Coordinates of C-alpha atoms in Angstrom, one line a residue:
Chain A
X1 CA -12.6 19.3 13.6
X2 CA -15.4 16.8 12.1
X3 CA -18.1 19.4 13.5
X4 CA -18.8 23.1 14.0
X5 CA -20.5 24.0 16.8
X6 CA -22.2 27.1 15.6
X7 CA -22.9 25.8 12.0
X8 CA -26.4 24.2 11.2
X9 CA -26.6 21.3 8.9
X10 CA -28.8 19.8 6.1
X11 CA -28.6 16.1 5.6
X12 CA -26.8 16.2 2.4
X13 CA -23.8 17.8 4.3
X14 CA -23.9 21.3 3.7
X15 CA -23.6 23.9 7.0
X16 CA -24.3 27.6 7.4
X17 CA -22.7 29.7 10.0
X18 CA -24.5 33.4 11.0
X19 CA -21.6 36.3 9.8
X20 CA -22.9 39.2 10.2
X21 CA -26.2 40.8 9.5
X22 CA -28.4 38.6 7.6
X23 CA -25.5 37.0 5.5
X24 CA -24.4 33.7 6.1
X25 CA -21.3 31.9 5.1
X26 CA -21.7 28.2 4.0
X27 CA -19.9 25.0 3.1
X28 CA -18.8 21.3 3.0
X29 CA -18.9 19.3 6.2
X30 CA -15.8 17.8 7.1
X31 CA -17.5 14.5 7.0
X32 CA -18.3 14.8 3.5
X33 CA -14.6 16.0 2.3
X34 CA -13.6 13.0 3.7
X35 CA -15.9 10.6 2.1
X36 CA -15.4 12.7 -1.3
X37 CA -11.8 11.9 -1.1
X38 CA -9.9 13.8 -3.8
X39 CA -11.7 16.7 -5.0
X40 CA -11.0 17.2 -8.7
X41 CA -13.4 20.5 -9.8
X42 CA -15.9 22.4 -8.5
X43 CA -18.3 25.1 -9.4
X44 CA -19.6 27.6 -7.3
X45 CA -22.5 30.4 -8.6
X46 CA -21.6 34.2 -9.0
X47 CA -22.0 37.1 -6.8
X48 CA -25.7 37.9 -7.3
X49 CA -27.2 34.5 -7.9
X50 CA -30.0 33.4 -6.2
X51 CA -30.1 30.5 -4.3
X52 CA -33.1 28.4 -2.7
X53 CA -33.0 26.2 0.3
X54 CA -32.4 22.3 -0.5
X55 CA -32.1 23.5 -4.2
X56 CA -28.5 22.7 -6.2
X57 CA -25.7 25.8 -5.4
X58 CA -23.1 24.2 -6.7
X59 CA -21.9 21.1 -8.1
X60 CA -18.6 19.2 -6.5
X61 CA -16.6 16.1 -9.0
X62 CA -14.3 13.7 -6.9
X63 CA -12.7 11.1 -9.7
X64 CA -15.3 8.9 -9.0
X65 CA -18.6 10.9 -8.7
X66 CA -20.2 14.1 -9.5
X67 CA -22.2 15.7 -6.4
X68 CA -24.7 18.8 -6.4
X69 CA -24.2 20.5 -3.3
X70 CA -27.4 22.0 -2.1
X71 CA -28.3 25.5 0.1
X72 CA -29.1 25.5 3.8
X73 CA -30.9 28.6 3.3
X74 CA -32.6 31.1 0.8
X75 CA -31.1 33.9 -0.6
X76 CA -28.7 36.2 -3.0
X77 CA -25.1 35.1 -3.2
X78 CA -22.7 37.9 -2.4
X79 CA -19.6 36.1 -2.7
X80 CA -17.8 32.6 -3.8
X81 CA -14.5 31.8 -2.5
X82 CA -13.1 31.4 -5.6
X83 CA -9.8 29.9 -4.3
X84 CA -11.1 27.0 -3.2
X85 CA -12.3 25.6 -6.8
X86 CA -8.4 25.6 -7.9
X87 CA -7.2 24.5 -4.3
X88 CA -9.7 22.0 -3.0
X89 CA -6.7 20.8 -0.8
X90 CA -8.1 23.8 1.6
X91 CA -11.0 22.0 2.4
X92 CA -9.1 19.2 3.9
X93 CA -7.7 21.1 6.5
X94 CA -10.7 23.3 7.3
X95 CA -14.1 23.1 5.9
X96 CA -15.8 25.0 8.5
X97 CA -13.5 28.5 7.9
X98 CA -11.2 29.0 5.4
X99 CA -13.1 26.2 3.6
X100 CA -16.1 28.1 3.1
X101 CA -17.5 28.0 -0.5
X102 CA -20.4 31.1 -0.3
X103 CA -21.9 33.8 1.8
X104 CA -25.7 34.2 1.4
X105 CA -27.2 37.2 2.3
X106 CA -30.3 35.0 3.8
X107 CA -34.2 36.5 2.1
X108 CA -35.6 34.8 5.8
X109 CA -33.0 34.4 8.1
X110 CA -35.3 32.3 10.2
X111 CA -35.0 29.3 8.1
X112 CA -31.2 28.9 9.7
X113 CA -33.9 27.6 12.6
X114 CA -34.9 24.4 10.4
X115 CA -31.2 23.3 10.5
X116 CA -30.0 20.4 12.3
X117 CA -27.8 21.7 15.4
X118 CA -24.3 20.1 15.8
X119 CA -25.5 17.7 18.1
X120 CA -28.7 16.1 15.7
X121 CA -26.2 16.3 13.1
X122 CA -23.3 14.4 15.0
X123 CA -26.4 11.9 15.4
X124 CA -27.6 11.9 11.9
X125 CA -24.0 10.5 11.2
X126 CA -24.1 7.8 13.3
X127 CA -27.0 6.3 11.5
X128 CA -25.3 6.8 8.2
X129 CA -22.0 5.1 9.3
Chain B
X1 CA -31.2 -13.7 3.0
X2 CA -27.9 -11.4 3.1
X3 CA -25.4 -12.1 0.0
X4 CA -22.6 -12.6 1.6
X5 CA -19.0 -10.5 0.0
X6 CA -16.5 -12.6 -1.3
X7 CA -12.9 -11.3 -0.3
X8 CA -9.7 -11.6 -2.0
X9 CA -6.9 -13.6 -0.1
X10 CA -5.2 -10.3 0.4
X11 CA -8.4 -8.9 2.2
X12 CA -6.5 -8.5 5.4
X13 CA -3.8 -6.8 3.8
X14 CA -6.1 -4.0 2.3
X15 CA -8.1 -3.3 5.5
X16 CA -4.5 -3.1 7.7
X17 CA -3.6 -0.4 5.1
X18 CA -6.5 1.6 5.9
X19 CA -8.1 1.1 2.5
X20 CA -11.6 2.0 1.9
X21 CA -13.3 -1.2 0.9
X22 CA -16.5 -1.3 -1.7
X23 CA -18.7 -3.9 -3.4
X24 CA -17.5 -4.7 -6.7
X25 CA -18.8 -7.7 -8.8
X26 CA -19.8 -9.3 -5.1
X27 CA -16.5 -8.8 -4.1
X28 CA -15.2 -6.7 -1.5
X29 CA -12.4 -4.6 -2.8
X30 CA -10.7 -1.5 -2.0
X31 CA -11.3 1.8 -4.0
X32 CA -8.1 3.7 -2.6
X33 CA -6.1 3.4 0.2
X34 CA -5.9 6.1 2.4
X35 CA -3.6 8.9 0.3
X36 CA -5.9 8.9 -2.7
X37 CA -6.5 8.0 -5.9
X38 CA -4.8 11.1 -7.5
X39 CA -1.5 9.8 -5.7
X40 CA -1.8 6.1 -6.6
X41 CA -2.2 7.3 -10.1
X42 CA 0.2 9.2 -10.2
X43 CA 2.5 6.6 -8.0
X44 CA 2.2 4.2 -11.1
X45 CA 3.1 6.2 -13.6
X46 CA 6.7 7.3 -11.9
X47 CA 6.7 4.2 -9.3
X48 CA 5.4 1.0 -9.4
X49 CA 1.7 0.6 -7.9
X50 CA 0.5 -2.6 -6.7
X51 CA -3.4 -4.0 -7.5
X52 CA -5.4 -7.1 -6.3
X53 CA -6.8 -8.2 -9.0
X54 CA -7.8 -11.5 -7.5
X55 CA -11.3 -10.7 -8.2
X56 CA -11.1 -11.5 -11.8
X57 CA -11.9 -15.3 -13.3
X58 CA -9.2 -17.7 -13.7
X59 CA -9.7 -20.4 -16.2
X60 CA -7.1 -23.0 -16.5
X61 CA -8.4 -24.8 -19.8
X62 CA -6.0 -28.0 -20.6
X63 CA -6.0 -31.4 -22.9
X64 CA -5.4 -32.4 -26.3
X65 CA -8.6 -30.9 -27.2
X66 CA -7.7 -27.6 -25.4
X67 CA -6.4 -25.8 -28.8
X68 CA -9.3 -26.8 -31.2
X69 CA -12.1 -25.4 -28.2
X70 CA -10.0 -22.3 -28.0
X71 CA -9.5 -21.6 -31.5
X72 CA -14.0 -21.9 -31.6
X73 CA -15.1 -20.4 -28.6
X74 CA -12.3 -17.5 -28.9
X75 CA -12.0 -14.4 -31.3
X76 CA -7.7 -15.1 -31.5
X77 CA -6.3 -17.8 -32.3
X78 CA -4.1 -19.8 -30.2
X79 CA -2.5 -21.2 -33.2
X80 CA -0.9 -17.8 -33.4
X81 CA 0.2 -17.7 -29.6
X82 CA 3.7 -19.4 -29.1
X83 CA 4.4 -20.9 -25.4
X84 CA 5.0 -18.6 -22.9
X85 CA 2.9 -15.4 -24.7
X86 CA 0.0 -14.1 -23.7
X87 CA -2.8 -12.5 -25.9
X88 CA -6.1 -10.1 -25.7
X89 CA -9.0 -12.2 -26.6
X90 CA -12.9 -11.5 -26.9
X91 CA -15.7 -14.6 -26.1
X92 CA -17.7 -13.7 -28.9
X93 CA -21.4 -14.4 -29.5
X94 CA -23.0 -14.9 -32.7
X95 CA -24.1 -11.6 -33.0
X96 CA -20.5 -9.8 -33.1
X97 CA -20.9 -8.5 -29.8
X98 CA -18.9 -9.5 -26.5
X99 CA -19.9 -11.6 -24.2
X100 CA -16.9 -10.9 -22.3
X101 CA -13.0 -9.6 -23.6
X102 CA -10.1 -11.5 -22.0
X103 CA -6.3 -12.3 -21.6
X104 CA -5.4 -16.1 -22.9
X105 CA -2.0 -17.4 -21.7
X106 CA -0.4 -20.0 -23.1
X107 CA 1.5 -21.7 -20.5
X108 CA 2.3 -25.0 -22.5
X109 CA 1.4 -26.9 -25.8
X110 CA -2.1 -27.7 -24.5
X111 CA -2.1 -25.6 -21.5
X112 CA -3.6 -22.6 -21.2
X113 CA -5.2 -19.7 -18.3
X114 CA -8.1 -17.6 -19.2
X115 CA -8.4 -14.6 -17.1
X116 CA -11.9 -12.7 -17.4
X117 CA -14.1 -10.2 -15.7
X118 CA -15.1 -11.0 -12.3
X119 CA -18.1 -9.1 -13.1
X120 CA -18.7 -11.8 -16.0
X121 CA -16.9 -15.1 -14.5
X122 CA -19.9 -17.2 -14.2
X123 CA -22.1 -15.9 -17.2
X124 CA -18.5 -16.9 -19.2
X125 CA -18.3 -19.9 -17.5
X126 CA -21.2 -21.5 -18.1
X127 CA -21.1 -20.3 -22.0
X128 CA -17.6 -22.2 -22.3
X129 CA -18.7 -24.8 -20.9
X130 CA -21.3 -25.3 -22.8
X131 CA -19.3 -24.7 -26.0
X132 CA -16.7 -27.3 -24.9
X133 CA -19.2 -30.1 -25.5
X134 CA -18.1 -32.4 -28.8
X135 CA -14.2 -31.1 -28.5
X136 CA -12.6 -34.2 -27.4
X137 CA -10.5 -34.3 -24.2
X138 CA -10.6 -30.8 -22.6
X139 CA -10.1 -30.3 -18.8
X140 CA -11.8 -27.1 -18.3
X141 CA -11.0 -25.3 -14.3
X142 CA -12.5 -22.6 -12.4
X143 CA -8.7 -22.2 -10.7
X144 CA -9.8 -18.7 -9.4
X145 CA -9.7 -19.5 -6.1
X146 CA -6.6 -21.1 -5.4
X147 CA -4.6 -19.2 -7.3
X148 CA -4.2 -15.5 -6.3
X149 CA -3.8 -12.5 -9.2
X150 CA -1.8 -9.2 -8.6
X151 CA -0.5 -6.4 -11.0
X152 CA 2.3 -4.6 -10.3
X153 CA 2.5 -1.5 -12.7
X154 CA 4.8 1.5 -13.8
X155 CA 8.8 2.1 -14.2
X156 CA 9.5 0.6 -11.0
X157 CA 8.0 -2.7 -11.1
X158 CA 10.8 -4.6 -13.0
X159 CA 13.5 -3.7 -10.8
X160 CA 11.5 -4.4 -7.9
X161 CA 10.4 -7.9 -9.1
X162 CA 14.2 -8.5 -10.1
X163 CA 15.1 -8.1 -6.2
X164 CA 12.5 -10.5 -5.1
X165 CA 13.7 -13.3 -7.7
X166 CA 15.1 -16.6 -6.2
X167 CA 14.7 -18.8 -8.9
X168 CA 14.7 -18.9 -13.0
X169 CA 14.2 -15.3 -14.4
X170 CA 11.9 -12.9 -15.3
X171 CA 10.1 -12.9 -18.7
X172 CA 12.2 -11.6 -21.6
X173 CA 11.1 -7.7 -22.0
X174 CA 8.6 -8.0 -24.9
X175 CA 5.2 -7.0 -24.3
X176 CA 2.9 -10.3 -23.1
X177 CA 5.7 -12.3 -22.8
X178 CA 5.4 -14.5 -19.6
X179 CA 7.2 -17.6 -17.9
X180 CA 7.2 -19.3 -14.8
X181 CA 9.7 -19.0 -11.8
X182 CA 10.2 -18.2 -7.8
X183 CA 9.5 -15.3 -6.1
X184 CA 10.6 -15.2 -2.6
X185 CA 10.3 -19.1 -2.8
X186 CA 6.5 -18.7 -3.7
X187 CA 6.2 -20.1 -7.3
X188 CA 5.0 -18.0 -10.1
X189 CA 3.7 -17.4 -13.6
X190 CA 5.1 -13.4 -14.4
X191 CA 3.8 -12.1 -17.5
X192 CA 4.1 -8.8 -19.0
X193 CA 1.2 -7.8 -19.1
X194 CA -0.9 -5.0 -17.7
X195 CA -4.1 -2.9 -17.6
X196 CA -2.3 1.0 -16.9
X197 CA -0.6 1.5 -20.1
X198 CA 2.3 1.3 -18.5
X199 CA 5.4 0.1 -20.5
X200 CA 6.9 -1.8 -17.6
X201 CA 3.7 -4.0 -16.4
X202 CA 3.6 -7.7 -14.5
X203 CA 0.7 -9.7 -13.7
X204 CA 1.2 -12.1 -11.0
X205 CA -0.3 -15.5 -10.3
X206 CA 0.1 -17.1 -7.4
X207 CA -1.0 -19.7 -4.7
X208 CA -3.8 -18.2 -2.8
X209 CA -1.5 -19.3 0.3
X210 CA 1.3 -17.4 -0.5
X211 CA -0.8 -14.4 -1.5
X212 CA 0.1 -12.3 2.0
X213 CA 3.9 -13.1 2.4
X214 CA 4.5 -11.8 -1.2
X215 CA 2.3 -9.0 -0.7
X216 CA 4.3 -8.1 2.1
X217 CA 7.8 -8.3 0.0
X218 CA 6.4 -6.7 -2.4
X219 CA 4.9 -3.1 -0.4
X220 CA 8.2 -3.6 1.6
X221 CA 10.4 -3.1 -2.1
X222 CA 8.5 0.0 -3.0
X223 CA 5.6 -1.5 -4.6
X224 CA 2.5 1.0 -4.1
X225 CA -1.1 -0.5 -3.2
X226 CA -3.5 1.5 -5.4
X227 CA -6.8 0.8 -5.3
X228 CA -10.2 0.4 -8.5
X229 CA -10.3 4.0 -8.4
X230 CA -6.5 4.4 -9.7
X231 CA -7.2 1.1 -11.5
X232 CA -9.7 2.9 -13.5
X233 CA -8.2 6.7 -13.9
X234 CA -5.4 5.0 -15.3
X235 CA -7.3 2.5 -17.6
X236 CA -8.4 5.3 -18.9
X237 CA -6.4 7.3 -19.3
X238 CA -4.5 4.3 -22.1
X239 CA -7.8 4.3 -23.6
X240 CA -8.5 0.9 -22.6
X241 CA -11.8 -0.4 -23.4
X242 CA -13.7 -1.3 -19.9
X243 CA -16.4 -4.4 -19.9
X244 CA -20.0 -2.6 -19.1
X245 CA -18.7 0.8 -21.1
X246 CA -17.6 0.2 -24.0
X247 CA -18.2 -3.3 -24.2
X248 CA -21.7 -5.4 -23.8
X249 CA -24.6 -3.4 -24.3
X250 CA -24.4 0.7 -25.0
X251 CA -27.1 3.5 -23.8
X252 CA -28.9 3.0 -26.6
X253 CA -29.7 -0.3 -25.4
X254 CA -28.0 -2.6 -28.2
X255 CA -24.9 -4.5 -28.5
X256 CA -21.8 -2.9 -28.9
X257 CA -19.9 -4.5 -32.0
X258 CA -16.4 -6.0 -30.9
X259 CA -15.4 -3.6 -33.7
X260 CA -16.3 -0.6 -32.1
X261 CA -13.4 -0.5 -30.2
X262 CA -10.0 0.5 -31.4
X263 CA -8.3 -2.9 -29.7
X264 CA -10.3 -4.9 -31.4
X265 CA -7.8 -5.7 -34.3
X266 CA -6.2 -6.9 -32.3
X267 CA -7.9 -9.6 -30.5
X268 CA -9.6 -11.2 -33.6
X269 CA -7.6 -13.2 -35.9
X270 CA -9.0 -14.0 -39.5
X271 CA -5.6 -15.3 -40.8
X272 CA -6.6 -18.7 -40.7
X273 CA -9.3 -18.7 -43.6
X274 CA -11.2 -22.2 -42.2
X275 CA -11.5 -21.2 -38.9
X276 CA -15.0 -21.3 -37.8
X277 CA -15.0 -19.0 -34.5
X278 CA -18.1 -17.6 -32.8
X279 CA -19.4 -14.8 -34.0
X280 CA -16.7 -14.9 -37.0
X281 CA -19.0 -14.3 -40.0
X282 CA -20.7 -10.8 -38.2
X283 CA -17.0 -9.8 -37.0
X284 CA -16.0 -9.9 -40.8
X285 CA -18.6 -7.3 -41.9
X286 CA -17.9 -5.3 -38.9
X287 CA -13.9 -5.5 -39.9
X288 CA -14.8 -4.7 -43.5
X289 CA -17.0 -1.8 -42.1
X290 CA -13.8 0.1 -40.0
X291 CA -11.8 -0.8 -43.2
X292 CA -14.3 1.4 -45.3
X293 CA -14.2 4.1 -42.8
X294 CA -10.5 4.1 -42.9
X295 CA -10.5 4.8 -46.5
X296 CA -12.7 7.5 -45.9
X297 CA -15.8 5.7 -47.0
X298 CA -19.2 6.1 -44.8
X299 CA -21.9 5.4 -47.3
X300 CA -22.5 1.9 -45.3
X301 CA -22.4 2.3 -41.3
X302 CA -25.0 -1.0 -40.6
X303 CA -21.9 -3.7 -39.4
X304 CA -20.6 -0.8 -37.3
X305 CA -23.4 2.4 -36.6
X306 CA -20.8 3.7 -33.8
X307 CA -16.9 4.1 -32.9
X308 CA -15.2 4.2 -29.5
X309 CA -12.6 7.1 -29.9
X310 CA -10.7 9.0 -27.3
X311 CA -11.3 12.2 -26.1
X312 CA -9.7 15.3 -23.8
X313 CA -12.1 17.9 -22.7
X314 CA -11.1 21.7 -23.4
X315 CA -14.0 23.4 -21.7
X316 CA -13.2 23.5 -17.7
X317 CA -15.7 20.6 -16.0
X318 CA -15.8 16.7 -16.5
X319 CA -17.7 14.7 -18.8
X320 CA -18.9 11.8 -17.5
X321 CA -20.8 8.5 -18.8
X322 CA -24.1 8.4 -19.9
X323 CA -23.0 12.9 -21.6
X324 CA -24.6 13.2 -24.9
X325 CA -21.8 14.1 -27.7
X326 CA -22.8 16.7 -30.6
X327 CA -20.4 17.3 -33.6
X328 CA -21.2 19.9 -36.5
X329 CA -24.7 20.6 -33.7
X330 CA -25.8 17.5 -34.6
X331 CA -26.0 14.6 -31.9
X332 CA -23.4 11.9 -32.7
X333 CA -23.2 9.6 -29.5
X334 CA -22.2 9.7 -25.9
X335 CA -19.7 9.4 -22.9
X336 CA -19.4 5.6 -22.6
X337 CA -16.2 6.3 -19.5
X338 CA -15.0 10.3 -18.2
X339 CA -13.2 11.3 -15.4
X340 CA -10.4 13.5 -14.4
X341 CA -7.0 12.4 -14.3
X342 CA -3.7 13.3 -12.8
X343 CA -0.6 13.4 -14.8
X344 CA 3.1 14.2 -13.8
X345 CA 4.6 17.5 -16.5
X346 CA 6.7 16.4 -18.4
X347 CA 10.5 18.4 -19.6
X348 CA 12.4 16.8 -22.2
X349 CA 10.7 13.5 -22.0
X350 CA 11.0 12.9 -18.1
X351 CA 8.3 13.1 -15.3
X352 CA 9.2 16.5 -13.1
X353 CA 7.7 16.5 -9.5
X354 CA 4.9 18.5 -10.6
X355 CA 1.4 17.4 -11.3
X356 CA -1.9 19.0 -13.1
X357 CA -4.9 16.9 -13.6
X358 CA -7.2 16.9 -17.1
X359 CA -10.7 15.3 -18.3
X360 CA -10.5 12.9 -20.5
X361 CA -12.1 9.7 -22.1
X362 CA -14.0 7.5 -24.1
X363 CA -16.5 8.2 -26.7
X364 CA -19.0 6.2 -28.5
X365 CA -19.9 8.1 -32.0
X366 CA -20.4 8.2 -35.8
X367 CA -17.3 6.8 -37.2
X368 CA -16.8 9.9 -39.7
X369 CA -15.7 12.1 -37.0
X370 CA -11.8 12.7 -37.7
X371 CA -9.1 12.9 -35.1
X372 CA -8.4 16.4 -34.2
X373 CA -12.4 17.3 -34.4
X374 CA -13.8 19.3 -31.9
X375 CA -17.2 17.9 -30.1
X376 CA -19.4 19.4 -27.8
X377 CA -20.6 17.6 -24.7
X378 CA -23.4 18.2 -22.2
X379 CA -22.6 18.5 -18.4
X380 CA -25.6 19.7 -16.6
X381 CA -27.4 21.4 -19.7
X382 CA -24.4 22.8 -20.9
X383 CA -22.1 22.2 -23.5
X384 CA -18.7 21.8 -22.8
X385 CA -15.9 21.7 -26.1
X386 CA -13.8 18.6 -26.5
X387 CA -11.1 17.2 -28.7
X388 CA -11.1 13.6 -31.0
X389 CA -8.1 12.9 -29.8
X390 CA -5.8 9.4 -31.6
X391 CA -4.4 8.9 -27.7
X392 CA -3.9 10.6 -24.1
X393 CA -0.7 8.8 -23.2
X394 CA 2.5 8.6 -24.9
X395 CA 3.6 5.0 -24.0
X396 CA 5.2 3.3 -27.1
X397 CA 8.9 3.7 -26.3
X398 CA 10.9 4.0 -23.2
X399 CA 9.9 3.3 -20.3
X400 CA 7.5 5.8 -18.5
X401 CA 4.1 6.4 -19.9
X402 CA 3.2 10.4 -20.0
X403 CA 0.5 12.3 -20.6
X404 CA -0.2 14.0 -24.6
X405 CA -1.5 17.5 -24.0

């Protein structure tokens, strides 16, 4: 699946996806696993951190490039998935659910508003291709 | 006005695999092919992985006067290269820093191939020619085009090439040996020569013409197509000095001395006292320098301020170009080439099927830091331990290169 259709999406390839409550799950678009190719490390922040929208999370390394992955939405970390860092091979096959990297319990939920949909994101990578 | 990309005669070839092309030097070339750079590494070192390298420069330089230009505009000396060897070379300036480093082969008594950096063809180019001026009868050719360049790397490749012989033989097995004979018909100048670190290594040349039938034979025999990205991880992971890194100009903005990297012994030759090479006079202080530093003396570091060394990081993360290093606290260089990079475990001296992956790679630093030492390097405000290390890759006997832990 190149696309989630509940997610929303920042331009730099992150999505969030509601959970439950005010806490959001969020990850790597499918498009931009593929175009990382082999994932070689990855850091993800702590339970507790706090994260800004469109500030650094994380930071993903393929072989060739080193990528800071940035949040869709404000807010305190309350978990990593801290499998994925030793198997990035998961995100191949699913970056939309068991490829997701953090839950965010969201400070202003309303700011999963400002996301692109599935549809203006399907367009914004038509213009990048 | 749109540049337009220059393709390889095996462009077709790459695109029907499915690799992913990029611009490189003006060139389009692939970066991987569709199962990955980890696996084309890692295909090489227990295989036999197949690279365009069609991009680089081909000189063919030829004529009584060929010898007596080489032996000026070149930092070896052909006098020392018997027919049908090859040798690493540097094009020198008169500053002791590189204009370009190079493979010479000597095909005949007054027939040689220079094979550069595509990245450097024409700045080298017009420098040689220039230099050729007042050396008699020299027929210097830009045969880059016609004549098509593959390696073919790793365990596998000799017994692979040996299938696909139908004429004369392959090149006795001694490192940079070469010699001319048929491949599937197509005729070809094999030499032993390589860019992996890979015991077992070819380079192929070929006529441009003949470039997609023998790529063809070659894939169909087991031969691997791995793409720059493998090209580099496994450059680097020999510790091979890259053009633009570690050579040419550093992040401090000035010249990297020929000297400052390890392979530099050996391809610059002052046996011949009255030679009179480019750059010869600098390269000697810089020589005299590393010999200082080898006997442990650092009281004069101006010939040589700075040492390319190898390196393995310790710390989880990657340390990539451009890093600052720190040794003792204080700061004593930078990352010139860092990536991650696979490697088959090893039990009793063979490859098992299992892979891990490690950071490693190439330093620019003080020279008194000893092998063994433990540096710090920055990733994103942090510092991340690291180890001086004398090599990454066991690859001096047998025939499979593995990885020093």
């Amino acid at each position: 699946m190149m696309i989630d259709a509940d997610a929303g999406y920042l331009e730099s390839h992150e999505w969030a996806k509601k959970q439950d409550g005010n806490v959001f799950t969020v990850g790597l678009t499918a498009y931009a696993i593929e175009q990382l190719g082999d994932i070689v490390y990855m850091e993800l922040p702590e339970a507790g951190t706090e994260v800004i929208a469109g500030e650094p999370f994380g930071v993903v390394e393929s072989v060739k490039s080193a990528s800071d992955m940035y949040a869709p939405i404000s807010g305190t970390v309350v978990e990593a998935n801290t499998d994925i860092p030793d198997n990035p091979d998961i995100l191949k096959g699913d970056a939309y659910d068991a490829g997701w990297l953090i839950k965010i319990e969201a400070s202003d939920p309303d700011e999963f508003e400002d996301l692109m949909d599935n549809a203006a994101y399907k367009k914004f990578l038509e213009t990048e291709a | 006005m749109v540049l337009r990309m220059k393709q390889t005669p095996f462009f077709a070839k790459h695109t029907a695999c499915g690799a992913r092309m990029v611009d490189f030097s003006g060139w389009q070339m692939p970066i991987q092919y569709p199962d990955g750079i980890v696996a084309e590494h890692l295909a090489t070192r227990k295989h036999a992985g197949l690279f365009d390298v069609s991009h680089m420069g081909r000189f063919q330089v030829s004529g009584t006067g060929a010898p007596g230009f080489l032996r000026h505009a070149l930092t070896n000396d052909c006098d020392r290269l018997a027919v049908g060897c090859a040798h690493y070379t540097m094009l020198a300036n008169a500053t002791g820093g590189a204009i370009d480093d190079a493979f010479l082969y000597r095909l005949g008594q007054e027939t040689f191939l220079l094979v550069v950096n595509a990245s450097n063809k024409d700045k080298d180019r017009q420098h040689l020619q220039t230099v050729l001026k007042g050396f008699g009868a020299v027929d210097f050719q830009d045969v880059s085009d016609p004549m098509a360049m593959l390696a073919l790397q790793g365990p596998e490749s000799e017994t692979i090439l040996q299938t696909l012989v139908t004429e004369a033989m392959l090149p006795q097995p001694k490192r940079n040996a070469l010699g001319q004979l048929k491949l599937c018909g197509v005729d070809t100048i094999a030499a032993r020569t390589g860019y992996t670190g890979d015991p077992v290594c070819f380079e192929l040349f070929i006529p441009a013409e003949s470039a997609e039938p023998l790529w063809d034979k070659l894939t169909a025999a087991g031969a691997k197509p791995v793409g720059l990205g493998a090209r580099d991880t496994l450059r680097l992971e020999a510790g091979l000095p890259l053009y633009g890194h570690e050579l040419g100009i550093g992040k401090d903005g000035n010249e990297i001395p020929v000297f400052a990297i390890g392979q530099a012994p050996f391809a610059v030759s002052f046996d011949d006292p009255v030679r009179r090479f480019i750059g010869r006079d600098v390269l000697e202080k810089q020589a005299a320098a590393k010999q200082r530093y080898k006997a442990g003396d650092f009281s004069d570091t101006a010939a040589l301020p700075k040492v390319v060394r190898q390196m393995r990081l310790l710390d989880k993360g990657i340390a990539r170009e451009g890093a600052e290093v720190y040794y003792q606290g204080q700061e004593a260089g930078w990352v010139t080439s860092g990536t991650m990079v696979p490697y088959w475990t090893v039990k009793d001296t063979v490859l098992t099927d299992d892979h891990a992956q490690r950071a490693v790679g190439l330093c620019m630093v003080a020279p008194h830091i000893p092998v063994g030492s433990e540096i710090e390097i920055e990733v994103r405000r942090r510092r991340l331990k690291a180890e001086i290390v004398a090599r990454n890759l066991k690859n001096r006997r047998g025939s499979v290169a593995y990885a020093i832990l």
